[in-house]
C-alpha atoms as a printed R data frame, in Angstrom:
    type eleno elety resid chain resno       x       y        z
1   ATOM     1    CA   MET     A     1 -43.295 -10.034  -94.686
2   ATOM     2    CA   ASN     A     2 -43.599  -7.855  -91.573
3   ATOM     3    CA   ALA     A     3 -44.650 -10.863  -89.505
4   ATOM     4    CA   ARG     A     4 -41.551 -12.739  -90.660
5   ATOM     5    CA   ILE     A     5 -39.348  -9.799  -89.764
6   ATOM     6    CA   ALA     A     6 -40.965  -9.597  -86.330
7   ATOM     7    CA   VAL     A     7 -40.239 -13.275  -85.675
8   ATOM     8    CA   VAL     A     8 -36.546 -12.513  -86.153
9   ATOM     9    CA   VAL     A     9 -36.462  -9.069  -84.511
10  ATOM    10    CA   TYR     A    10 -38.284  -9.903  -81.268
11  ATOM    11    CA   PRO     A    11 -35.936 -12.733  -80.130
12  ATOM    12    CA   GLY     A    12 -32.937 -10.635  -81.138
13  ATOM    13    CA   LEU     A    13 -34.115  -7.690  -79.053
14  ATOM    14    CA   ILE     A    14 -34.789  -9.965  -76.080
15  ATOM    15    CA   LEU     A    15 -31.277 -11.429  -76.258
16  ATOM    16    CA   ILE     A    16 -29.695  -7.975  -76.516
17  ATOM    17    CA   LEU     A    17 -31.760  -6.755  -73.557
18  ATOM    18    CA   LEU     A    18 -30.707  -9.731  -71.410
19  ATOM    19    CA   ALA     A    19 -27.055  -9.313  -72.403
20  ATOM    20    CA   LEU     A    20 -27.039  -5.601  -71.540
21  ATOM    21    CA   PHE     A    21 -28.858  -6.330  -68.278
22  ATOM    22    CA   LEU     A    22 -26.083  -8.748  -67.294
23  ATOM    23    CA   VAL     A    23 -23.390  -6.260  -68.327
24  ATOM    24    CA   SER     A    24 -25.126  -3.607  -66.215
25  ATOM    25    CA   LEU     A    25 -25.041  -5.901  -63.177
26  ATOM    26    CA   LEU     A    26 -21.362  -6.695  -63.729
27  ATOM    27    CA   MET     A    27 -20.232  -3.077  -64.034
28  ATOM    28    CA   GLY     A    28 -19.033  -1.228  -60.960
29  ATOM    29    CA   SER     A    29 -16.041  -0.328  -58.827
30  ATOM    30    CA   VAL     A    30 -16.223  -3.730  -57.126
31  ATOM    31    CA   ALA     A    31 -15.510  -6.696  -59.405
32  ATOM    32    CA   ILE     A    32 -18.012  -9.541  -59.009
33  ATOM    33    CA   ALA     A    33 -17.750 -12.799  -60.937
34  ATOM    34    CA   PRO     A    34 -20.507 -13.352  -63.535
35  ATOM    35    CA   ALA     A    35 -21.369 -16.706  -61.948
36  ATOM    36    CA   ASP     A    36 -21.891 -15.037  -58.580
37  ATOM    37    CA   VAL     A    37 -24.060 -12.330  -60.162
38  ATOM    38    CA   ILE     A    38 -26.303 -14.930  -61.763
39  ATOM    39    CA   ARG     A    39 -26.532 -16.939  -58.523
40  ATOM    40    CA   ILE     A    40 -27.471 -13.825  -56.525
41  ATOM    41    CA   VAL     A    41 -30.145 -12.760  -59.031
42  ATOM    42    CA   LEU     A    42 -31.623 -16.279  -59.047
43  ATOM    43    CA   GLY     A    43 -31.757 -16.296  -55.240
44  ATOM    44    CA   PHE     A    44 -28.905 -18.702  -54.476
45  ATOM    45    CA   ASP     A    45 -26.376 -18.130  -51.691
46  ATOM    46    CA   VAL     A    46 -22.839 -16.873  -52.342
47  ATOM    47    CA   GLU     A    47 -19.825 -16.662  -50.066
48  ATOM    48    CA   SER     A    48 -19.521 -12.863  -50.119
49  ATOM    49    CA   GLN     A    49 -22.408 -11.061  -48.460
50  ATOM    50    CA   VAL     A    50 -20.896  -7.769  -49.655
51  ATOM    51    CA   SER     A    51 -21.382  -8.883  -53.263
52  ATOM    52    CA   ARG     A    52 -24.951  -9.862  -52.477
53  ATOM    53    CA   THR     A    53 -25.664  -6.446  -50.954
54  ATOM    54    CA   ILE     A    54 -24.101  -4.593  -53.900
55  ATOM    55    CA   ILE     A    55 -26.140  -6.520  -56.457
56  ATOM    56    CA   LEU     A    56 -29.499  -6.521  -54.679
57  ATOM    57    CA   GLN     A    57 -29.389  -3.045  -53.145
58  ATOM    58    CA   LEU     A    58 -27.539  -1.045  -55.811
59  ATOM    59    CA   ARG     A    59 -27.015  -2.571  -59.239
60  ATOM    60    CA   LEU     A    60 -30.214  -4.580  -59.650
61  ATOM    61    CA   PRO     A    61 -32.571  -1.683  -58.759
62  ATOM    62    CA   GLU     A    62 -30.666   0.616  -61.139
63  ATOM    63    CA   SER     A    63 -30.859  -1.893  -64.013
64  ATOM    64    CA   VAL     A    64 -34.546  -2.640  -63.448
65  ATOM    65    CA   THR     A    65 -35.268   1.096  -63.247
66  ATOM    66    CA   ALA     A    66 -33.485   1.652  -66.566
67  ATOM    67    CA   VAL     A    67 -35.579  -1.031  -68.287
68  ATOM    68    CA   LEU     A    68 -38.848   0.290  -66.854
69  ATOM    69    CA   ALA     A    69 -38.010   3.929  -67.628
70  ATOM    70    CA   GLY     A    70 -36.788   3.253  -71.156
71  ATOM    71    CA   SER     A    71 -39.843   1.167  -72.021
72  ATOM    72    CA   ALA     A    72 -42.235   3.731  -70.534
73  ATOM    73    CA   LEU     A    73 -40.724   6.719  -72.327
74  ATOM    74    CA   ALA     A    74 -40.542   4.841  -75.627
75  ATOM    75    CA   VAL     A    75 -44.208   3.829  -75.466
76  ATOM    76    CA   SER     A    76 -45.264   7.365  -74.535
77  ATOM    77    CA   GLY     A    77 -43.428   8.643  -77.604
78  ATOM    78    CA   LEU     A    78 -45.084   6.022  -79.813
79  ATOM    79    CA   GLN     A    79 -48.512   7.031  -78.523
80  ATOM    80    CA   MET     A    80 -48.008  10.730  -79.145
81  ATOM    81    CA   GLN     A    81 -46.625  10.189  -82.625
82  ATOM    82    CA   ALA     A    82 -49.750   8.186  -83.432
83  ATOM    83    CA   LEU     A    83 -52.138  10.638  -81.778
84  ATOM    84    CA   PHE     A    84 -50.701  13.728  -83.466
85  ATOM    85    CA   ARG     A    85 -49.601  11.888  -86.620
86  ATOM    86    CA   ASN     A    86 -46.304  13.694  -86.231
87  ATOM    87    CA   PRO     A    87 -42.946  11.857  -86.350
88  ATOM    88    CA   LEU     A    88 -41.280  14.517  -84.190
89  ATOM    89    CA   ALA     A    89 -43.762  14.263  -81.334
90  ATOM    90    CA   GLY     A    90 -42.385  13.046  -78.034
91  ATOM    91    CA   PRO     A    91 -42.614  13.707  -74.289
92  ATOM    92    CA   PHE     A    92 -39.525  15.955  -74.346
93  ATOM    93    CA   VAL     A    93 -40.286  17.874  -77.571
94  ATOM    94    CA   LEU     A    94 -43.930  18.560  -76.698
95  ATOM    95    CA   GLY     A    95 -43.127  19.767  -73.182
96  ATOM    96    CA   ILE     A    96 -44.514  16.742  -71.310
97  ATOM    97    CA   ASN     A    97 -41.240  16.280  -69.427
98  ATOM    98    CA   ALA     A    98 -41.200  19.990  -68.577
99  ATOM    99    CA   GLY     A    99 -44.699  19.709  -67.115
100 ATOM   100    CA   ALA     A   100 -43.678  16.718  -65.029
101 ATOM   101    CA   SER     A   101 -40.573  18.603  -63.905
102 ATOM   102    CA   LEU     A   102 -42.761  21.502  -62.803
103 ATOM   103    CA   GLY     A   103 -44.877  19.150  -60.705
104 ATOM   104    CA   VAL     A   104 -41.783  17.736  -59.040
105 ATOM   105    CA   ALA     A   105 -40.313  21.227  -58.544
106 ATOM   106    CA   VAL     A   106 -43.458  22.343  -56.725
107 ATOM   107    CA   VAL     A   107 -43.041  19.418  -54.326
108 ATOM   108    CA   VAL     A   108 -39.245  19.519  -54.000
109 ATOM   109    CA   LEU     A   109 -38.807  23.296  -53.865
110 ATOM   110    CA   GLY     A   110 -42.278  24.395  -52.782
111 ATOM   111    CA   ALA     A   111 -41.846  24.218  -49.021
112 ATOM   112    CA   ALA     A   112 -38.488  25.994  -49.181
113 ATOM   113    CA   SER     A   113 -40.092  28.686  -51.347
114 ATOM   114    CA   GLY     A   114 -42.738  29.473  -48.732
115 ATOM   115    CA   PHE     A   115 -45.471  27.083  -49.918
116 ATOM   116    CA   ALA     A   116 -45.894  25.423  -46.530
117 ATOM   117    CA   LEU     A   117 -48.915  23.556  -47.857
118 ATOM   118    CA   PHE     A   118 -46.622  21.048  -49.564
119 ATOM   119    CA   GLU     A   119 -44.408  20.437  -46.547
120 ATOM   120    CA   GLY     A   120 -45.382  17.286  -44.714
121 ATOM   121    CA   VAL     A   121 -48.064  16.412  -47.265
122 ATOM   122    CA   PHE     A   122 -45.799  15.362  -50.121
123 ATOM   123    CA   GLY     A   123 -42.379  15.425  -48.480
124 ATOM   124    CA   THR     A   124 -39.526  17.657  -49.537
125 ATOM   125    CA   GLY     A   125 -36.060  17.163  -50.960
126 ATOM   126    CA   ALA     A   126 -35.059  15.808  -54.354
127 ATOM   127    CA   ASN     A   127 -34.547  12.331  -52.927
128 ATOM   128    CA   SER     A   128 -38.104  12.165  -51.616
129 ATOM   129    CA   GLN     A   129 -39.751  10.238  -54.445
130 ATOM   130    CA   GLY     A   130 -42.903   9.358  -52.521
131 ATOM   131    CA   LEU     A   131 -46.403   8.985  -53.833
132 ATOM   132    CA   GLY     A   132 -46.914  12.744  -53.650
133 ATOM   133    CA   THR     A   133 -43.933  13.413  -55.913
134 ATOM   134    CA   VAL     A   134 -45.090  10.788  -58.384
135 ATOM   135    CA   GLY     A   135 -48.609  12.191  -58.350
136 ATOM   136    CA   ALA     A   136 -47.359  15.756  -58.867
137 ATOM   137    CA   ALA     A   137 -45.241  14.689  -61.848
138 ATOM   138    CA   ILE     A   138 -48.150  12.813  -63.405
139 ATOM   139    CA   VAL     A   139 -50.489  15.793  -62.943
140 ATOM   140    CA   GLY     A   140 -47.880  18.112  -64.449
141 ATOM   141    CA   ALA     A   141 -47.297  15.855  -67.446
142 ATOM   142    CA   GLY     A   142 -51.029  15.339  -67.989
143 ATOM   143    CA   SER     A   143 -51.711  19.085  -67.807
144 ATOM   144    CA   ILE     A   144 -49.223  19.925  -70.553
145 ATOM   145    CA   MET     A   145 -50.431  16.986  -72.628
146 ATOM   146    CA   GLY     A   146 -54.019  18.199  -72.267
147 ATOM   147    CA   LEU     A   147 -53.072  21.740  -73.308
148 ATOM   148    CA   VAL     A   148 -51.261  20.475  -76.398
149 ATOM   149    CA   LEU     A   149 -54.201  18.256  -77.295
150 ATOM   150    CA   LEU     A   150 -56.661  21.136  -76.806
151 ATOM   151    CA   VAL     A   151 -54.653  23.419  -79.074
152 ATOM   152    CA   SER     A   152 -54.320  20.654  -81.676
153 ATOM   153    CA   GLN     A   153 -58.078  20.852  -82.263
154 ATOM   154    CA   ARG     A   154 -57.657  24.374  -83.647
155 ATOM   155    CA   ILE     A   155 -54.226  24.094  -85.265
156 ATOM   156    CA   ARG     A   156 -53.707  21.331  -87.797
157 ATOM   157    CA   ASP     A   157 -50.203  22.333  -88.876
158 ATOM   158    CA   ASN     A   158 -47.703  19.923  -87.310
159 ATOM   159    CA   VAL     A   159 -44.809  22.393  -87.197
160 ATOM   160    CA   SER     A   160 -46.935  25.007  -85.417
161 ATOM   161    CA   LEU     A   161 -48.099  22.370  -82.959
162 ATOM   162    CA   LEU     A   162 -44.533  21.380  -82.147
163 ATOM   163    CA   ILE     A   163 -43.601  25.027  -81.618
164 ATOM   164    CA   LEU     A   164 -46.558  25.496  -79.273
165 ATOM   165    CA   GLY     A   165 -45.558  22.368  -77.385
166 ATOM   166    CA   LEU     A   166 -42.087  23.798  -76.938
167 ATOM   167    CA   MET     A   167 -43.600  27.086  -75.749
168 ATOM   168    CA   PHE     A   168 -45.671  25.251  -73.137
169 ATOM   169    CA   GLY     A   169 -42.475  23.540  -72.044
170 ATOM   170    CA   TYR     A   170 -40.659  26.874  -71.783
171 ATOM   171    CA   GLY     A   171 -43.545  28.264  -69.745
172 ATOM   172    CA   ALA     A   172 -43.312  25.359  -67.312
173 ATOM   173    CA   SER     A   173 -39.541  25.844  -67.123
174 ATOM   174    CA   ALA     A   174 -40.077  29.541  -66.357
175 ATOM   175    CA   LEU     A   175 -42.284  28.643  -63.382
176 ATOM   176    CA   VAL     A   176 -39.589  26.232  -62.196
177 ATOM   177    CA   SER     A   177 -37.100  29.117  -62.389
178 ATOM   178    CA   PHE     A   178 -39.293  31.195  -60.056
179 ATOM   179    CA   LEU     A   179 -39.356  28.347  -57.538
180 ATOM   180    CA   VAL     A   180 -35.593  27.924  -57.835
181 ATOM   181    CA   TYR     A   181 -35.035  31.640  -57.248
182 ATOM   182    CA   PHE     A   182 -36.875  31.577  -53.902
183 ATOM   183    CA   SER     A   183 -35.558  28.183  -52.782
184 ATOM   184    CA   THR     A   184 -32.572  27.294  -50.616
185 ATOM   185    CA   ALA     A   185 -29.125  26.516  -52.012
186 ATOM   186    CA   GLU     A   186 -29.300  22.928  -50.773
187 ATOM   187    CA   ASN     A   187 -32.617  22.192  -52.460
188 ATOM   188    CA   ILE     A   188 -31.518  23.962  -55.639
189 ATOM   189    CA   GLN     A   189 -28.427  21.770  -55.883
190 ATOM   190    CA   SER     A   190 -30.481  18.635  -55.260
191 ATOM   191    CA   TYR     A   191 -33.048  19.627  -57.867
192 ATOM   192    CA   MET     A   192 -30.377  20.437  -60.467
193 ATOM   193    CA   LEU     A   193 -28.749  17.050  -59.937
194 ATOM   194    CA   TRP     A   194 -32.160  15.423  -60.299
195 ATOM   195    CA   SER     A   195 -32.833  17.345  -63.527
196 ATOM   196    CA   MET     A   196 -29.776  15.788  -65.205
197 ATOM   197    CA   GLY     A   197 -31.497  12.410  -65.153
198 ATOM   198    CA   SER     A   198 -30.368   9.250  -63.399
199 ATOM   199    CA   PHE     A   199 -31.509   5.675  -62.845
200 ATOM   200    CA   THR     A   200 -29.689   5.394  -59.510
201 ATOM   201    CA   ALA     A   201 -32.120   7.272  -57.250
202 ATOM   202    CA   VAL     A   202 -34.742   4.509  -57.027
203 ATOM   203    CA   ALA     A   203 -34.344   2.431  -53.870
204 ATOM   204    CA   PRO     A   204 -35.464  -1.228  -53.763
205 ATOM   205    CA   GLY     A   205 -38.511  -0.253  -51.706
206 ATOM   206    CA   GLN     A   206 -39.560   2.313  -54.315
207 ATOM   207    CA   LEU     A   207 -39.376  -0.060  -57.281
208 ATOM   208    CA   PRO     A   208 -42.894  -1.466  -56.712
209 ATOM   209    CA   VAL     A   209 -44.334   2.066  -56.961
210 ATOM   210    CA   LEU     A   210 -42.477   2.794  -60.207
211 ATOM   211    CA   ALA     A   211 -43.346  -0.632  -61.613
212 ATOM   212    CA   GLY     A   212 -47.012  -0.155  -60.702
213 ATOM   213    CA   VAL     A   213 -47.249   3.250  -62.383
214 ATOM   214    CA   VAL     A   214 -45.440   2.035  -65.515
215 ATOM   215    CA   GLY     A   215 -47.461  -1.189  -65.594
216 ATOM   216    CA   LEU     A   216 -50.745   0.716  -65.457
217 ATOM   217    CA   GLY     A   217 -49.586   3.067  -68.206
218 ATOM   218    CA   LEU     A   218 -48.506   0.158  -70.419
219 ATOM   219    CA   ALA     A   219 -51.800  -1.646  -69.815
220 ATOM   220    CA   LEU     A   220 -53.700   1.439  -71.004
221 ATOM   221    CA   ALA     A   221 -51.387   1.656  -74.020
222 ATOM   222    CA   VAL     A   222 -52.199  -1.931  -74.957
223 ATOM   223    CA   GLY     A   223 -55.889  -1.116  -74.671
224 ATOM   224    CA   CYS     A   224 -55.412   1.848  -77.046
225 ATOM   225    CA   ILE     A   225 -53.663  -0.108  -79.815
226 ATOM   226    CA   LYS     A   226 -56.732  -0.368  -82.053
227 ATOM   227    CA   SER     A   227 -57.520   3.314  -81.601
228 ATOM   228    CA   MET     A   228 -53.943   4.359  -82.373
229 ATOM   229    CA   ASN     A   229 -53.938   2.331  -85.581
230 ATOM   230    CA   ALA     A   230 -57.155   4.022  -86.653
231 ATOM   231    CA   LEU     A   231 -55.955   7.511  -85.688
232 ATOM   232    CA   LEU     A   232 -52.907   7.090  -87.917
233 ATOM   233    CA   LEU     A   233 -55.279   7.259  -90.887
234 ATOM   234    CA   GLY     A   234 -57.122  10.337  -89.643
235 ATOM   235    CA   GLU     A   235 -59.941  11.110  -87.248
236 ATOM   236    CA   ASP     A   236 -62.653  10.831  -89.913
237 ATOM   237    CA   TYR     A   237 -61.510   7.337  -90.835
238 ATOM   238    CA   ALA     A   238 -61.266   6.350  -87.171
239 ATOM   239    CA   GLN     A   239 -64.847   7.528  -86.555
240 ATOM   240    CA   SER     A   240 -66.049   5.560  -89.572
241 ATOM   241    CA   LEU     A   241 -64.640   2.445  -87.880
242 ATOM   242    CA   GLY     A   242 -66.632   3.166  -84.740
243 ATOM   243    CA   VAL     A   243 -63.715   4.495  -82.695
244 ATOM   244    CA   SER     A   244 -64.671   7.019  -80.018
245 ATOM   245    CA   ILE     A   245 -62.223   9.870  -80.597
246 ATOM   246    CA   GLY     A   246 -62.829  11.505  -77.219
247 ATOM   247    CA   ARG     A   247 -62.437   8.287  -75.279
248 ATOM   248    CA   SER     A   248 -59.319   7.313  -77.222
249 ATOM   249    CA   ARG     A   249 -57.677  10.671  -76.639
250 ATOM   250    CA   PHE     A   250 -58.448  10.516  -72.948
251 ATOM   251    CA   CYS     A   251 -56.981   7.008  -72.702
252 ATOM   252    CA   ILE     A   252 -53.789   8.067  -74.504
253 ATOM   253    CA   ILE     A   253 -53.459  11.228  -72.384
254 ATOM   254    CA   VAL     A   254 -53.773   9.264  -69.138
255 ATOM   255    CA   SER     A   255 -51.385   6.563  -70.341
256 ATOM   256    CA   THR     A   256 -48.781   9.082  -71.503
257 ATOM   257    CA   ALA     A   257 -49.076  11.092  -68.287
258 ATOM   258    CA   LEU     A   258 -48.569   7.952  -66.191
259 ATOM   259    CA   LEU     A   259 -45.596   6.765  -68.239
260 ATOM   260    CA   ALA     A   260 -43.781  10.081  -68.733
261 ATOM   261    CA   GLY     A   261 -44.794  11.574  -65.387
262 ATOM   262    CA   GLY     A   262 -43.969   8.511  -63.319
263 ATOM   263    CA   VAL     A   263 -40.543   8.065  -64.902
264 ATOM   264    CA   THR     A   264 -39.735  11.770  -64.574
265 ATOM   265    CA   ALA     A   265 -40.669  11.730  -60.881
266 ATOM   266    CA   PHE     A   266 -38.160   8.985  -60.135
267 ATOM   267    CA   CYS     A   267 -35.454   9.460  -62.775
268 ATOM   268    CA   GLY     A   268 -35.625  13.094  -63.802
269 ATOM   269    CA   PRO     A   269 -36.528  14.442  -67.260
270 ATOM   270    CA   VAL     A   270 -34.772  11.876  -69.466
271 ATOM   271    CA   ALA     A   271 -34.694  13.249  -73.004
272 ATOM   272    CA   PHE     A   272 -34.860  11.811  -76.530
273 ATOM   273    CA   LEU     A   273 -35.650   8.140  -75.726
274 ATOM   274    CA   GLY     A   274 -39.365   8.686  -76.334
275 ATOM   275    CA   LEU     A   275 -38.637  10.382  -79.636
276 ATOM   276    CA   ALA     A   276 -35.941   8.093  -81.040
277 ATOM   277    CA   VAL     A   277 -37.053   4.570  -80.124
278 ATOM   278    CA   PRO     A   278 -40.304   4.430  -82.174
279 ATOM   279    CA   HIS     A   279 -38.409   5.471  -85.314
280 ATOM   280    CA   LEU     A   280 -35.729   2.842  -84.766
281 ATOM   281    CA   CYS     A   281 -38.415   0.170  -84.401
282 ATOM   282    CA   ARG     A   282 -40.270   1.315  -87.519
283 ATOM   283    CA   GLY     A   283 -37.010   1.046  -89.436
284 ATOM   284    CA   LEU     A   284 -36.375  -2.467  -88.117
285 ATOM   285    CA   LEU     A   285 -39.885  -3.823  -88.657
286 ATOM   286    CA   VAL     A   286 -40.808  -1.771  -91.746
287 ATOM   287    CA   THR     A   287 -44.347  -1.189  -90.479
288 ATOM   288    CA   ALA     A   288 -46.529   1.390  -88.755
289 ATOM   289    CA   ASP     A   289 -48.859  -1.228  -87.227
290 ATOM   290    CA   GLN     A   290 -49.039  -0.473  -83.510
291 ATOM   291    CA   ARG     A   291 -49.733  -4.126  -82.698
292 ATOM   292    CA   VAL     A   292 -46.328  -5.045  -84.111
293 ATOM   293    CA   LEU     A   293 -44.490  -1.948  -82.958
294 ATOM   294    CA   LEU     A   294 -45.570  -1.843  -79.307
295 ATOM   295    CA   PRO     A   295 -43.672  -4.978  -78.112
296 ATOM   296    CA   ALA     A   296 -40.590  -3.930  -80.086
297 ATOM   297    CA   VAL     A   297 -40.742  -0.399  -78.672
298 ATOM   298    CA   ILE     A   298 -40.937  -1.768  -75.122
299 ATOM   299    CA   LEU     A   299 -37.859  -3.941  -75.705
300 ATOM   300    CA   MET     A   300 -35.894  -1.310  -77.633
301 ATOM   301    CA   GLY     A   301 -36.666   1.328  -75.002
302 ATOM   302    CA   GLY     A   302 -35.204  -0.919  -72.306
303 ATOM   303    CA   ILE     A   303 -32.170  -1.644  -74.480
304 ATOM   304    CA   LEU     A   304 -31.320   1.992  -75.180
305 ATOM   305    CA   ALA     A   305 -31.913   3.009  -71.566
306 ATOM   306    CA   LEU     A   306 -29.580   0.264  -70.310
307 ATOM   307    CA   PHE     A   307 -26.986   1.138  -72.952
308 ATOM   308    CA   SER     A   308 -27.178   4.838  -72.047
309 ATOM   309    CA   ASP     A   309 -26.815   4.017  -68.353
310 ATOM   310    CA   ILE     A   310 -23.763   1.836  -69.022
311 ATOM   311    CA   VAL     A   311 -22.114   4.572  -71.103
312 ATOM   312    CA   ALA     A   312 -22.964   7.194  -68.463
313 ATOM   313    CA   ARG     A   313 -21.088   5.189  -65.855
314 ATOM   314    CA   VAL     A   314 -17.892   5.555  -67.977
315 ATOM   315    CA   PRO     A   315 -16.629   1.943  -67.843
316 ATOM   316    CA   GLY     A   316 -13.192   1.761  -66.250
317 ATOM   317    CA   ALA     A   317 -13.438   5.180  -64.588
318 ATOM   318    CA   ASP     A   318 -14.864   6.605  -61.373
319 ATOM   319    CA   GLU     A   319 -16.747   9.457  -63.064
320 ATOM   320    CA   THR     A   320 -20.423   9.371  -63.986
321 ATOM   321    CA   LEU     A   321 -21.746  11.380  -66.928
322 ATOM   322    CA   PRO     A   322 -25.147  13.118  -66.882
323 ATOM   323    CA   LEU     A   323 -27.631  10.646  -68.315
324 ATOM   324    CA   ASN     A   324 -29.311  13.273  -70.500
325 ATOM   325    CA   SER     A   325 -26.019  13.993  -72.248
326 ATOM   326    CA   VAL     A   326 -25.766  10.369  -73.308
327 ATOM   327    CA   THR     A   327 -29.382  10.027  -74.426
328 ATOM   328    CA   ALA     A   328 -29.050  13.250  -76.433
329 ATOM   329    CA   LEU     A   329 -26.056  11.824  -78.303
330 ATOM   330    CA   ILE     A   330 -28.193   8.801  -79.203
331 ATOM   331    CA   GLY     A   331 -31.462  10.581  -79.941
332 ATOM   332    CA   ALA     A   332 -30.282  13.705  -81.769
333 ATOM   333    CA   PRO     A   333 -28.917  11.802  -84.832
334 ATOM   334    CA   VAL     A   334 -32.247   9.965  -85.099
335 ATOM   335    CA   VAL     A   335 -34.134  13.279  -85.201
336 ATOM   336    CA   VAL     A   336 -31.785  14.595  -87.901
337 ATOM   337    CA   TRP     A   337 -32.276  11.386  -89.894
338 ATOM   338    CA   VAL     A   338 -36.078  11.661  -89.662
339 ATOM   339    CA   ILE     A   339 -36.031  15.271  -90.893
340 ATOM   340    CA   LEU     A   340 -33.706  14.443  -93.796
341 ATOM   341    CA   GLN     A   341 -35.829  11.438  -94.782
342 ATOM   342    CA   ARG     A   342 -38.982  13.547  -94.824
343 ATOM   343    CA   ARG     A   343 -37.309  16.191  -96.987
344 ATOM   344    CA   LYS     A   344 -36.052  13.477  -99.316
345 ATOM   345    CA   MET     A   345 -39.548  11.998  -99.671
346 ATOM   346    CA   LYS     A   346 -41.043  15.441 -100.372
347 ATOM   347    CA   GLY     A   347 -38.387  16.018 -103.005
348 ATOM   348    CA   MET     A   348 -39.374  12.802 -104.801
349 ATOM   349    CA   THR     A   349 -43.049  13.779 -104.979
């Protein structure tokens, strides 16, 4: 039955993703005919070189970034929910985004705060998403993920683990506050704008870096599918199947750090997508099998990220909403629904 559902769901998600991608390319202050948009994307010539520049230099990088970021965050959430066997686990809830933000803050605000070591090595300024910034975000995300995983060996209660994850996130945020306090007004403003989340900051030349980081993280996630399926049934069961728990955890940590850290470096700490998307896909496919869920999560993550980006642009207006405000409006109801469903199931037992 699940296989039959997947046959219907996958093509539907692909069509929705393509439709939203086209809508994203069409939206903007300058009206461009759909036929011209398609011709430009396919590499054909059009009369207006201005339209070509707008599509290739502005709208296309933003749309591609949204798809990559949404897919990456969704897969990182799926991995953590499998690893911790906790439906409320996610890169934002467990402090992974906060750790990545700390890494970026050290690079963006560090030189202005007196840490001259970072100046010239990583580059400074919130618009300086070089390899150093990406690396710092990945290290920050991986550090928090490792701390949460280490604590999870001693604490089996899921609620306590979530609280500890939030505390780690608050600790990272506190260190960011210290950096902000000693930084310059210009860098503080740039960092605050970055922290609201956006898919517009990635230039065409930076897309290969983002795509490479996300691609590597997704490749590791695919390699961990068997382990994640086994871990859903408990560590003892996974070991009985010959799964190396230590190796699997390390693989998931690295994959999650690459996905969440890389996206945060370029797009800011985008919230709730990693938490909400896996639950939406489980509801659609009626399965917990990671082999079935992973492709759907990748597609659904891209869909919700594109949809959030379109809403954030406020169609028909010149204003742009903070991306995190939009993703919170989408993700928060999903979290409430998950909690209510769990209470309902406990009440029936």
